Coordinates of C-alpha atoms in Angstrom, one line a residue:
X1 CA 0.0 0.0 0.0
X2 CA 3.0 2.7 1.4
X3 CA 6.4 2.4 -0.5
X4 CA 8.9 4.2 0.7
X5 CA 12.3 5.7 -1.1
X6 CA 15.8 4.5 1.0
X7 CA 17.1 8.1 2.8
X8 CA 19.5 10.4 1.7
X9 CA 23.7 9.9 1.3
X10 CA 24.4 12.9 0.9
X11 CA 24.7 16.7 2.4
X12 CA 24.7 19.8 0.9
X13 CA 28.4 20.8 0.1
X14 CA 29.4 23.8 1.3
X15 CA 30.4 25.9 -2.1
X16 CA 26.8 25.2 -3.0
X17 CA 26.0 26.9 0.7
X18 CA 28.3 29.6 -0.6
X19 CA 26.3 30.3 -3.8
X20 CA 23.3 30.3 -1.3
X21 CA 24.4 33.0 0.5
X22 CA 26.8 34.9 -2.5
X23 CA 23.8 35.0 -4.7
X24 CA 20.4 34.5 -3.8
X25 CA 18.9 34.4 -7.0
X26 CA 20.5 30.9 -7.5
X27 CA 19.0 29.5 -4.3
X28 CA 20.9 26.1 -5.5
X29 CA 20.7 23.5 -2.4
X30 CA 22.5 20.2 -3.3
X31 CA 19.7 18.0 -4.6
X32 CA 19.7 14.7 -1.9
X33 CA 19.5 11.6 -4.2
X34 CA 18.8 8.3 -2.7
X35 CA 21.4 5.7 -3.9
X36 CA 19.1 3.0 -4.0
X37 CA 15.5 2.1 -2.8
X38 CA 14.7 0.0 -0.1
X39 CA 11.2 -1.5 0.5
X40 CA 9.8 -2.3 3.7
X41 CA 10.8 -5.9 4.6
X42 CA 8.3 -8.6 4.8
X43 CA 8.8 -9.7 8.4
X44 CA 11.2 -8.5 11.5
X45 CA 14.6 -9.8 10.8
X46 CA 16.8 -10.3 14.2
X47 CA 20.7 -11.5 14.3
X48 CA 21.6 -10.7 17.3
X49 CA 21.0 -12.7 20.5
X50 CA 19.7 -10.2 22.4
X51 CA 18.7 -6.2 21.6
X52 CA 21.0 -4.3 22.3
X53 CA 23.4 -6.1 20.4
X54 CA 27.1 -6.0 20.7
X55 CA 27.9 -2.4 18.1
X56 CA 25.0 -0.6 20.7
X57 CA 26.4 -1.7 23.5
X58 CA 29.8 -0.3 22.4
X59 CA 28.0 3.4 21.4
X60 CA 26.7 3.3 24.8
X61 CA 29.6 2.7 26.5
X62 CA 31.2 5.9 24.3
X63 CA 28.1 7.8 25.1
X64 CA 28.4 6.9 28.9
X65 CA 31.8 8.9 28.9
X66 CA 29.2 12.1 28.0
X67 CA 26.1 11.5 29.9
X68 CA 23.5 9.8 31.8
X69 CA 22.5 6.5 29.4
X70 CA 20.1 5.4 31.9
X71 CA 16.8 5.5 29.5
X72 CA 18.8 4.4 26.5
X73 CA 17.3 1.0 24.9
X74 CA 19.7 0.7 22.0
X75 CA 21.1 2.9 18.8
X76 CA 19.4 3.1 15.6
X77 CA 20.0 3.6 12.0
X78 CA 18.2 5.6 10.5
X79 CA 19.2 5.5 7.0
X80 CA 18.2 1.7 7.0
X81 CA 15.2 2.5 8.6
X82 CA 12.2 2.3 6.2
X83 CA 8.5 2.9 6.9
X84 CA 7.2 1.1 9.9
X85 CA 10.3 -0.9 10.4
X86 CA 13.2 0.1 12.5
X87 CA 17.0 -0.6 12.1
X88 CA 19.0 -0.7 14.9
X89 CA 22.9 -0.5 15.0
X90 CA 23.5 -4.2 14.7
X91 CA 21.5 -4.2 11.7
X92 CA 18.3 -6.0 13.2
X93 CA 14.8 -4.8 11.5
X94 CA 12.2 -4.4 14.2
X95 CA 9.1 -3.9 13.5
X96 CA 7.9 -0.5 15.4
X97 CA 4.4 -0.3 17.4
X98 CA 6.0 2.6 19.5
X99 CA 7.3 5.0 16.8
X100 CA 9.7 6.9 18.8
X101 CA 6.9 7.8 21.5
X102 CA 4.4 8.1 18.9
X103 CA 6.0 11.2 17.1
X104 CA 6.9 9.3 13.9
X105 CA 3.8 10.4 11.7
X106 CA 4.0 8.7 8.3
X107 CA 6.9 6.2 9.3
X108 CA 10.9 6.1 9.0
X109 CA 12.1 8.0 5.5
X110 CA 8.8 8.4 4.0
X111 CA 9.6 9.4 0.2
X112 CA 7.0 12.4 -0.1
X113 CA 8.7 14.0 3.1
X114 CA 12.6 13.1 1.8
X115 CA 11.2 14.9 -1.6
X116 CA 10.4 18.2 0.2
X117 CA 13.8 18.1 1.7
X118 CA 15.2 17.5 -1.6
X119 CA 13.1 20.2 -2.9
X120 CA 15.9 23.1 -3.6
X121 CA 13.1 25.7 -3.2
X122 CA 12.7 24.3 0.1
X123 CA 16.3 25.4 0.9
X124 CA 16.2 28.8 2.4
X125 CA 13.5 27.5 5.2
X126 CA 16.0 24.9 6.0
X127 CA 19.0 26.7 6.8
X128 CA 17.7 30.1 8.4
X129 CA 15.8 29.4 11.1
X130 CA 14.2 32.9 12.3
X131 CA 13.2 34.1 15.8
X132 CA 9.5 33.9 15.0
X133 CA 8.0 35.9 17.4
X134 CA 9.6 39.4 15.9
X135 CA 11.1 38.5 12.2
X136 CA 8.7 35.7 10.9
X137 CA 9.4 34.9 6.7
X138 CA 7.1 36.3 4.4
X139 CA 5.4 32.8 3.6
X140 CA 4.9 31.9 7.4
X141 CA 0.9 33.4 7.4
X142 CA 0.8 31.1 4.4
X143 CA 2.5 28.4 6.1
X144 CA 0.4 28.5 9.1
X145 CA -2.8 28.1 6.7
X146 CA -2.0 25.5 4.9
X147 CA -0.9 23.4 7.8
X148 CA -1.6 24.1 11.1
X149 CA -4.8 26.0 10.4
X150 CA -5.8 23.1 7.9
X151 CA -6.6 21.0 10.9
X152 CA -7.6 23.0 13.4
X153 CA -10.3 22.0 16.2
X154 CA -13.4 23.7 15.1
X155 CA -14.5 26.8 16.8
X156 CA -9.9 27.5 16.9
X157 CA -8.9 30.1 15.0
X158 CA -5.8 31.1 16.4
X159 CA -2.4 28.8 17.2
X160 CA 0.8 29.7 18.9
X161 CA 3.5 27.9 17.7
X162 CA 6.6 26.2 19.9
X163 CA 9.5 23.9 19.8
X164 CA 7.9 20.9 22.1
X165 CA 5.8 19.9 23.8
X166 CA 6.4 21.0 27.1
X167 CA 6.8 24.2 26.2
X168 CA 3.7 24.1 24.6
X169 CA 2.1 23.0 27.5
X170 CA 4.2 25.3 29.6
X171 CA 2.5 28.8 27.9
X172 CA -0.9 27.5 27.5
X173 CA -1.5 27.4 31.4
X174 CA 0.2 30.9 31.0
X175 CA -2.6 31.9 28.6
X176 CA -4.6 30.9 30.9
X177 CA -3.3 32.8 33.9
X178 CA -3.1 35.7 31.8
X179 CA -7.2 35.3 30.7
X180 CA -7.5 35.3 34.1
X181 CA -6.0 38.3 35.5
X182 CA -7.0 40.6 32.4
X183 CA -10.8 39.4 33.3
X184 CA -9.9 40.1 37.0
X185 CA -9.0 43.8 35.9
X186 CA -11.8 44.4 33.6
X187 CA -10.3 46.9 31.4
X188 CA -7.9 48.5 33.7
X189 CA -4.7 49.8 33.3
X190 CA -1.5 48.2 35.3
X191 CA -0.7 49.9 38.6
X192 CA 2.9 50.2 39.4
X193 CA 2.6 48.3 42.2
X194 CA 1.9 45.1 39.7
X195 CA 4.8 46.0 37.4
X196 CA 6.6 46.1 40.1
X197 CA 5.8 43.6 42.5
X198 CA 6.1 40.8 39.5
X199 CA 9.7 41.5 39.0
X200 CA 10.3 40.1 43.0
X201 CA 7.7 37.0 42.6
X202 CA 5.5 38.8 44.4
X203 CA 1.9 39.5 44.5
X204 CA -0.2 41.6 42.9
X205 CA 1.9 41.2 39.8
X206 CA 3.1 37.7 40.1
X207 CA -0.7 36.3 41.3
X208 CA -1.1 32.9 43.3
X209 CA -3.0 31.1 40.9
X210 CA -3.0 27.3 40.0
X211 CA -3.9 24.9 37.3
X212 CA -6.2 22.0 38.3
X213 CA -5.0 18.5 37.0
X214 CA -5.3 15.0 37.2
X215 CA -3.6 12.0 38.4
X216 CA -1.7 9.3 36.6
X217 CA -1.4 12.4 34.2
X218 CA 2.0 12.9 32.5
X219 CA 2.4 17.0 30.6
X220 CA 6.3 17.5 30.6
X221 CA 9.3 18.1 32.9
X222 CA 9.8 22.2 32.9
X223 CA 8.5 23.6 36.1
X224 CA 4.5 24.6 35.3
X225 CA 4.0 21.3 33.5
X226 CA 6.0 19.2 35.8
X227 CA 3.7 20.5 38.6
X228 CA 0.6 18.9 37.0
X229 CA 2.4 15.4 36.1
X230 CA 1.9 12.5 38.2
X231 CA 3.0 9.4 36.6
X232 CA 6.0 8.4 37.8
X233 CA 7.9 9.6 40.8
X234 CA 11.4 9.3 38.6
X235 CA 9.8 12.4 36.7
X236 CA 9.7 14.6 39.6
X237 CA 11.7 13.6 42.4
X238 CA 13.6 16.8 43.8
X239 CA 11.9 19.1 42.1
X240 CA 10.2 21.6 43.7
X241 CA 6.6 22.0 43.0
X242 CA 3.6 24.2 42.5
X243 CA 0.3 23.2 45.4
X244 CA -1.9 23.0 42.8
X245 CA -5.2 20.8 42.9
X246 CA -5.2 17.2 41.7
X247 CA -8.2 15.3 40.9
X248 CA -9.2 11.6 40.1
X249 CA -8.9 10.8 36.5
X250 CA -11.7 7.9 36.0
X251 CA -10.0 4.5 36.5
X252 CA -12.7 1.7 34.8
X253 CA -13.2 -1.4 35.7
X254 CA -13.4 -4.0 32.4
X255 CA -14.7 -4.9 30.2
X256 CA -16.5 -1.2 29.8
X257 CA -19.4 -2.9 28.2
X258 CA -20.4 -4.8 31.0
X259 CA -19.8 -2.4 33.6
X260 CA -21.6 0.6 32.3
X261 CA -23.3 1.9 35.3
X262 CA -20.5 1.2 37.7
X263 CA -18.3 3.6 35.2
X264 CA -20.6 6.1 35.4
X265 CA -20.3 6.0 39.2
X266 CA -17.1 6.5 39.0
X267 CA -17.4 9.4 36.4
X268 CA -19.9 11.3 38.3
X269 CA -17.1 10.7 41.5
X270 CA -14.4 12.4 39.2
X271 CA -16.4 15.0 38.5
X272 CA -17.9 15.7 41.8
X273 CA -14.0 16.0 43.1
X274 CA -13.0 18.5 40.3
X275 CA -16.0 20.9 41.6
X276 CA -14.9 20.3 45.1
X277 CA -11.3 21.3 44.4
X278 CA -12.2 24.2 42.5
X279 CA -14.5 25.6 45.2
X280 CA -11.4 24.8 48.0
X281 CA -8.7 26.2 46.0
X282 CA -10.4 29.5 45.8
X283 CA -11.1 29.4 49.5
X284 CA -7.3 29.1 49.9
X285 CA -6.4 31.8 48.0
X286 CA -5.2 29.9 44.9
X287 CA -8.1 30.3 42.3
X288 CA -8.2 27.4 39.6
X289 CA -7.2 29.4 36.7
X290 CA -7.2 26.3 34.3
X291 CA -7.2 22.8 34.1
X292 CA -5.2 20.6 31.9
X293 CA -6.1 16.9 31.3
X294 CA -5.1 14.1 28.5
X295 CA -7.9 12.7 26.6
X296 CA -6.0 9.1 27.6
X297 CA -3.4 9.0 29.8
X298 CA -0.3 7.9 27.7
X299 CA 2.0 8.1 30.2
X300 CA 0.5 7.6 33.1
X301 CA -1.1 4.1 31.4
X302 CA -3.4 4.3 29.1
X303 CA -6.3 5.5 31.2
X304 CA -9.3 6.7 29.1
X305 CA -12.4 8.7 30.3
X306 CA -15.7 8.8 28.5
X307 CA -17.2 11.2 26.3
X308 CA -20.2 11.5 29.2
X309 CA -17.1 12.7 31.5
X310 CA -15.5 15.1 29.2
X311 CA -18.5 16.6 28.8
X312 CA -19.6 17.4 31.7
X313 CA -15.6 18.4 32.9
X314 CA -16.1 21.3 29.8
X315 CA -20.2 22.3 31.9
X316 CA -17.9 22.7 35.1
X317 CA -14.8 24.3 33.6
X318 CA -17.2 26.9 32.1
X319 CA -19.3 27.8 35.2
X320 CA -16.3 28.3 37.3
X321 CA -14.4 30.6 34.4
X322 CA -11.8 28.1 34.2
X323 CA -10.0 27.8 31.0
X324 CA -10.3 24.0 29.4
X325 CA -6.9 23.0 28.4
X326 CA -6.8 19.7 26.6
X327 CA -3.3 17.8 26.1
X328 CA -3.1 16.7 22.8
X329 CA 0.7 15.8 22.7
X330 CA 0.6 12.2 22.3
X331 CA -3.0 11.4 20.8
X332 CA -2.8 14.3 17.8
X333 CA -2.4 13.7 14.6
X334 CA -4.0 11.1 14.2
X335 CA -3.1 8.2 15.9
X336 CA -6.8 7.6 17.6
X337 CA -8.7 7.4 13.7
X338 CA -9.0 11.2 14.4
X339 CA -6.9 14.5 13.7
X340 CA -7.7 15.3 17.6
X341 CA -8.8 12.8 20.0
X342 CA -11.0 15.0 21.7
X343 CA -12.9 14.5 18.9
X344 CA -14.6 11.5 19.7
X345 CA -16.3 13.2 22.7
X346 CA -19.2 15.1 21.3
X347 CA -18.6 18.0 22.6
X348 CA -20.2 21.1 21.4
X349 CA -17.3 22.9 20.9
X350 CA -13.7 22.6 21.2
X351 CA -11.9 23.0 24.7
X352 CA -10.4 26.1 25.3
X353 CA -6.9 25.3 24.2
X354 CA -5.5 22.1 23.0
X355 CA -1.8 21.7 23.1
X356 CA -0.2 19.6 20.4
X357 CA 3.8 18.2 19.6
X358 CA 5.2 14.8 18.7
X359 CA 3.1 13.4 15.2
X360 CA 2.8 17.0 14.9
X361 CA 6.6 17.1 14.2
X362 CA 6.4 20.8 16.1
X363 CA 5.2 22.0 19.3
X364 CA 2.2 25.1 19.8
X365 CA -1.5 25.4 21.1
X366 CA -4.5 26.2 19.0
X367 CA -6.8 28.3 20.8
X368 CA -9.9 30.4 21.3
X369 CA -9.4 34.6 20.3
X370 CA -10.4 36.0 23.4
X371 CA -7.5 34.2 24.8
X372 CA -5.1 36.0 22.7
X373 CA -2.5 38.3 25.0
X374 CA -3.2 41.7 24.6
X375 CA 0.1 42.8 25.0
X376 CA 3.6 41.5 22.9
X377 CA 6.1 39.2 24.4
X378 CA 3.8 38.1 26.9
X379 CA 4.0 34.7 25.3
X380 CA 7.3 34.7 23.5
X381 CA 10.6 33.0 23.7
X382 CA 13.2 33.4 20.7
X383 CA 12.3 30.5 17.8
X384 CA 8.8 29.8 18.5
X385 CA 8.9 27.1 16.6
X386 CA 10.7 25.8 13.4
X387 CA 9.4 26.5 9.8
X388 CA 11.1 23.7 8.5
X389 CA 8.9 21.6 10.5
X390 CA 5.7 22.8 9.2
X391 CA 6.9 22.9 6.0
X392 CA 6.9 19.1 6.7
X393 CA 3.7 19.1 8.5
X394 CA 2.1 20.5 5.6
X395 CA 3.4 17.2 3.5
X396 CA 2.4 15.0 6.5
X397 CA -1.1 16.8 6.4
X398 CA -1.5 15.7 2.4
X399 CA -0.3 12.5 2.7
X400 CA -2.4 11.7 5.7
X401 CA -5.7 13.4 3.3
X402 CA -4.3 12.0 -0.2
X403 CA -3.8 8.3 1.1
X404 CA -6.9 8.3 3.6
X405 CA -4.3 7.7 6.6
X406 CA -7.2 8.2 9.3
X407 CA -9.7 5.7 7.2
X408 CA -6.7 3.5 7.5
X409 CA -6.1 4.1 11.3
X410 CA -9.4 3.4 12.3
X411 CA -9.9 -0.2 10.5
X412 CA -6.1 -1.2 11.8
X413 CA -7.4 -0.2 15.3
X414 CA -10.3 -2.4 14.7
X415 CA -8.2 -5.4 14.1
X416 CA -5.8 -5.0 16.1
X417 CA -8.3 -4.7 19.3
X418 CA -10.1 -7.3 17.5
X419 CA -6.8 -9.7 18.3
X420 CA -5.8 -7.9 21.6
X421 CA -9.3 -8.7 23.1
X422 CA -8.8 -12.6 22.0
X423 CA -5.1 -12.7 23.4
X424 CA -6.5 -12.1 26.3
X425 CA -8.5 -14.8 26.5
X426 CA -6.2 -17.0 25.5
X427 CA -3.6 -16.3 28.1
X428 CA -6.1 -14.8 31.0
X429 CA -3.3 -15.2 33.6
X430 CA -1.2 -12.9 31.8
X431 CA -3.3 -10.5 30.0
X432 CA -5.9 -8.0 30.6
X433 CA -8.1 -5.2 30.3
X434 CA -7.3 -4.9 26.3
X435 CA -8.4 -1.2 25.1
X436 CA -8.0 1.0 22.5
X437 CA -9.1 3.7 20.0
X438 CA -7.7 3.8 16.3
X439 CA -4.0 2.1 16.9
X440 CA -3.5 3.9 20.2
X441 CA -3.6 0.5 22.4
X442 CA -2.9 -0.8 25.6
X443 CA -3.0 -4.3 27.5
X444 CA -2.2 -4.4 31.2
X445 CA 0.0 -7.3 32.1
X446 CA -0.6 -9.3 35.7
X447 CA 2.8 -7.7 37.2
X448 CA 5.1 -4.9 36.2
X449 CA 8.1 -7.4 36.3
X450 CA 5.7 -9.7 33.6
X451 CA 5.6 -6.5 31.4
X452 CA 9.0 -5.7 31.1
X453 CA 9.7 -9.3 30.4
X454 CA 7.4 -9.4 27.4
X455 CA 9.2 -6.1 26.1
X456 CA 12.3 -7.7 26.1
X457 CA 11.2 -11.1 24.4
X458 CA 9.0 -8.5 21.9
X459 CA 12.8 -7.6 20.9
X460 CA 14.3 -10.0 20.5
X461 CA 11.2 -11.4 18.7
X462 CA 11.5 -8.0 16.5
X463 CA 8.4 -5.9 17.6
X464 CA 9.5 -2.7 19.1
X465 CA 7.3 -1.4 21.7
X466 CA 6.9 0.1 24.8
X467 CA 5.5 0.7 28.4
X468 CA 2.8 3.1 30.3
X469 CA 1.8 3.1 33.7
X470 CA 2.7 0.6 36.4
X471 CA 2.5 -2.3 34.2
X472 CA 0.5 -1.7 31.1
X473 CA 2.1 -2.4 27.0
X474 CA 1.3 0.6 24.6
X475 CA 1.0 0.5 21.0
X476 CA 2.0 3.8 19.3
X477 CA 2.2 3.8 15.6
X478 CA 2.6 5.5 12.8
X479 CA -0.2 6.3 10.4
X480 CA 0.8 4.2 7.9
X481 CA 0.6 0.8 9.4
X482 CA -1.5 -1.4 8.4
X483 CA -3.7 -4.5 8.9
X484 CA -0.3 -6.3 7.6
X485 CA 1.7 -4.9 10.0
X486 CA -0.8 -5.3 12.8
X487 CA -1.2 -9.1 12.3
X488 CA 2.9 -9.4 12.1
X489 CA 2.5 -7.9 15.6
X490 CA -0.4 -9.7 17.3
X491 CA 1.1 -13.1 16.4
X492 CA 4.6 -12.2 17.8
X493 CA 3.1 -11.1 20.9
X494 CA 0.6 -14.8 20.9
X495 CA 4.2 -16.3 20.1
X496 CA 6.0 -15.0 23.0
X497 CA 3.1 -14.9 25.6
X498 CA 2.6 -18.7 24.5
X499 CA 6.7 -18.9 25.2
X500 CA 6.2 -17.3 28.7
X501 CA 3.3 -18.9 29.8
X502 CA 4.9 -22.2 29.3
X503 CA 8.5 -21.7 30.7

């Protein structure tokens, strides 16, 4: 269905760079021609006896002598890496369900993103990369249209763009705070005391406000965003924090189907709690400015609430003026059979702000006008952003629209749950609580030690994959994988479950 073109050789050579520069009327970029083309192979192909084989092990030894290697699995080659199929040093083709934590959006080297790199009008946007917020280029409104804007969340119209997504997340809850104060003032000018006070971390000017969130939720490691994960203690441990308000995020019991009234105890629980911690917050002194939740929890294990909690989360966020931030890091782009995840709620309009990075292949927020700063530099840091990468987010957008990507998403999903649902019968001791929407899936293993065994044997079986949550397995992949790819990886996992269970 996909073919894919091998990646580039070559560089541009630096008296081409010269002319670049010396006369840019040329604009020549060295055309990058692939020196052969590589298909996607039919199955995972593994040499080694265990992954990481012996030429990773040596790069992380050199790499050791530099920095911390503790979260390195094993070194990859990317110029033999070819759609949904990842080479690692040693030269073993894996089969990847995790796609670089789901930021891969088309798969490795796809040949309609290598041609826009090869493209020498493309040049120019590749090698000057502007401070966006005060000297955008004089294509970025364009840009911005035929990407970003293309897919927008209805009811949207503006976007920010950023670098990651932490940062993203980061300066949406500072939109937010910002709302908040300006409504606060209601058309006021500044007093000095606030300009003042703000440059000492004081009040009036520097406000105690907080950001409601939810546990088992994972939004980044700088300070603001940090304050509203709770995934994993390694994430946060002595770092200083914010005393913001936590909430329950709904934790269902399985199968959903035949527990429907018990999961909406629990939702109405959840929701209750939010209300609860709003109302005590602003008795403390820390008024809920926004709140920030995941439409699943990716990190924090693959926790999903229902459309009937969403909902009614956006009726409370709106009564108590508090902006509805939704973290679309991990599930946009696609991966859920949707552009936006939230999507599936049926909500009648979009939240206030949804953050957005990783398949995205750029950070940034889309949000609602009102929201918009009404000052510059309030939400600024020098790059904002990348053109580059939306001039490859505008590619990844066609491709996904010319080749029905989301279509494709949604069937593969369906399959691949299909098969989750009836590995977990077959191996009840070992699997359970199979979920999923589009290709964004999980299983929950009986122990965390039972989990990471499988995603070693997975290896070294030649499925690449990964882990949420205390002891769940995530799927994360691209948009171009397919029924094919999904049955290559259900049987691996029955062949190794069937290999554990019996040993």
């Amino acid at each position: 269905m996909f073919s894919f073109a091998h990646p580039v050789r070559q560089i541009v050579v630096a008296s081409e760079c010269q002319k670049i520069f010396t006369n840019a009327s040329s604009r020549i970029i060295s055309s990058v021609r692939p020196s052969s083309t590589l298909a996607e192979p039919s199955q995972p192909k593994v040499h080694t006896d265990s992954i990481p084989g012996p030429k990773s092990l040596a790069l992380m030894k050199e790499l050791e002598k530099l920095q911390s290697i503790g979260s390195v699995q094993f070194f990859v080659d990317f110029n033999n890496s070819i759609g949904n199929y990842l080479c690692d040093a040693d030269g073993n083709m894996l089969l990847d369900v995790y796609s670089q934590i789901s930021s891969i959006p088309l798969g490795y080297n796809h040949p309609d993103l290598l041609r826009a790199v090869q493209d020498s009008r493309n040049a120019i946007t590749l090698v000057n990369r502007p401070a966006l917020g005060i000297l955008p280029p004089k294509d970025f409104v364009n840009k911005l249209r035929s990407s970003l804007m293309s897919i927008a969340p209805q009811g949207l119209t503006e976007v920010q763009t950023m670098a990651c997504g932490s940062c993203s997340v980061e300066n949406a809850m500072k939109t937010a705070f910002i709302w908040h104060q300006r409504r606060k003032r209601d058309g006021r000018d500044l007093t000095p005391e606030e300009t003042e006070s703000c440059l000492m971390n004081q009040p009036p000017g520097a406000p105690i406000l907080s950001i409601l969130s939810f546990k088992n939720g994972f939004h980044g490691r700088t300070l603001g965003a940090l304050s509203c994960t709770h995934s994993k203690y390694i994430h946060k441990l002595d770092v200083p924090s914010f005393d913001w308000p936590i909430a329950t995020y709904p934790m269902y019991k399985f199968p959903l189907e035949d527990n429907e009234q018990e999961n909406r105890r629990i939702d109405d629980q959840c929701l209750a709690e939010v209300e609860d911690l709003i109302e005590k917050f602003e008795k403390k002194g820390k008024p809920v400015a926004g709140l920030i939740v995941e439409p699943i929890q990716g990190e924090g294990g693959d926790n999903r609430g229902s459309s009937y909690f969403f909902k009614n989360l956006q009726k409370i966020a709106r009564k108590r003026d508090v902006i509805f931030i939704c973290d679309e890091v991990q599930t946009g782009c696609g991966p859920t059979g949707r552009f936006w995840a939230h999507e599936h709620w049926g909500l009648e309009s979009a939240p206030d702000i949804v953050t957005f990075s990783k398949k995205m292949l750029s950070g940034g927020y889309f949000y609602r006008s009102q929201l918009r700063p009404d000052q510059g530099y309030r939400i600024f840091n020098t790059w904002l952003g990348d053109p580059s990468k939306l001039l490859l987010l505008e590619k990844v957008v066609e491709v996904v629209k010319r080749d029905n990507l989301l279509e494709n998403i949604q069937s593969t999903g369906e399959s691949m749950l299909k098969g989750l649902k009836e590995i977990q019968e077959r191996f009840p001791n070992h699997v359970e609580n199979a979920r999923g929407i589009g290709t964004f899936c999980a299983i929950d293993l009986a122990t965390v030690d039972l989990r990471n065994e499988l995603i070693k044997e997975l290896h070294k079986s030649g499925v690449h994959c990964g882990g949420s949550g205390a002891r769940s397995l995530r799927v994360r992949t691209s948009l171009t994988f397919t029924k094919k790819h999904s049955d290559i990886f259900l049987d691996r996992l029955n062949y190794v479950l069937t290999k554990m269970s019996t040993s």
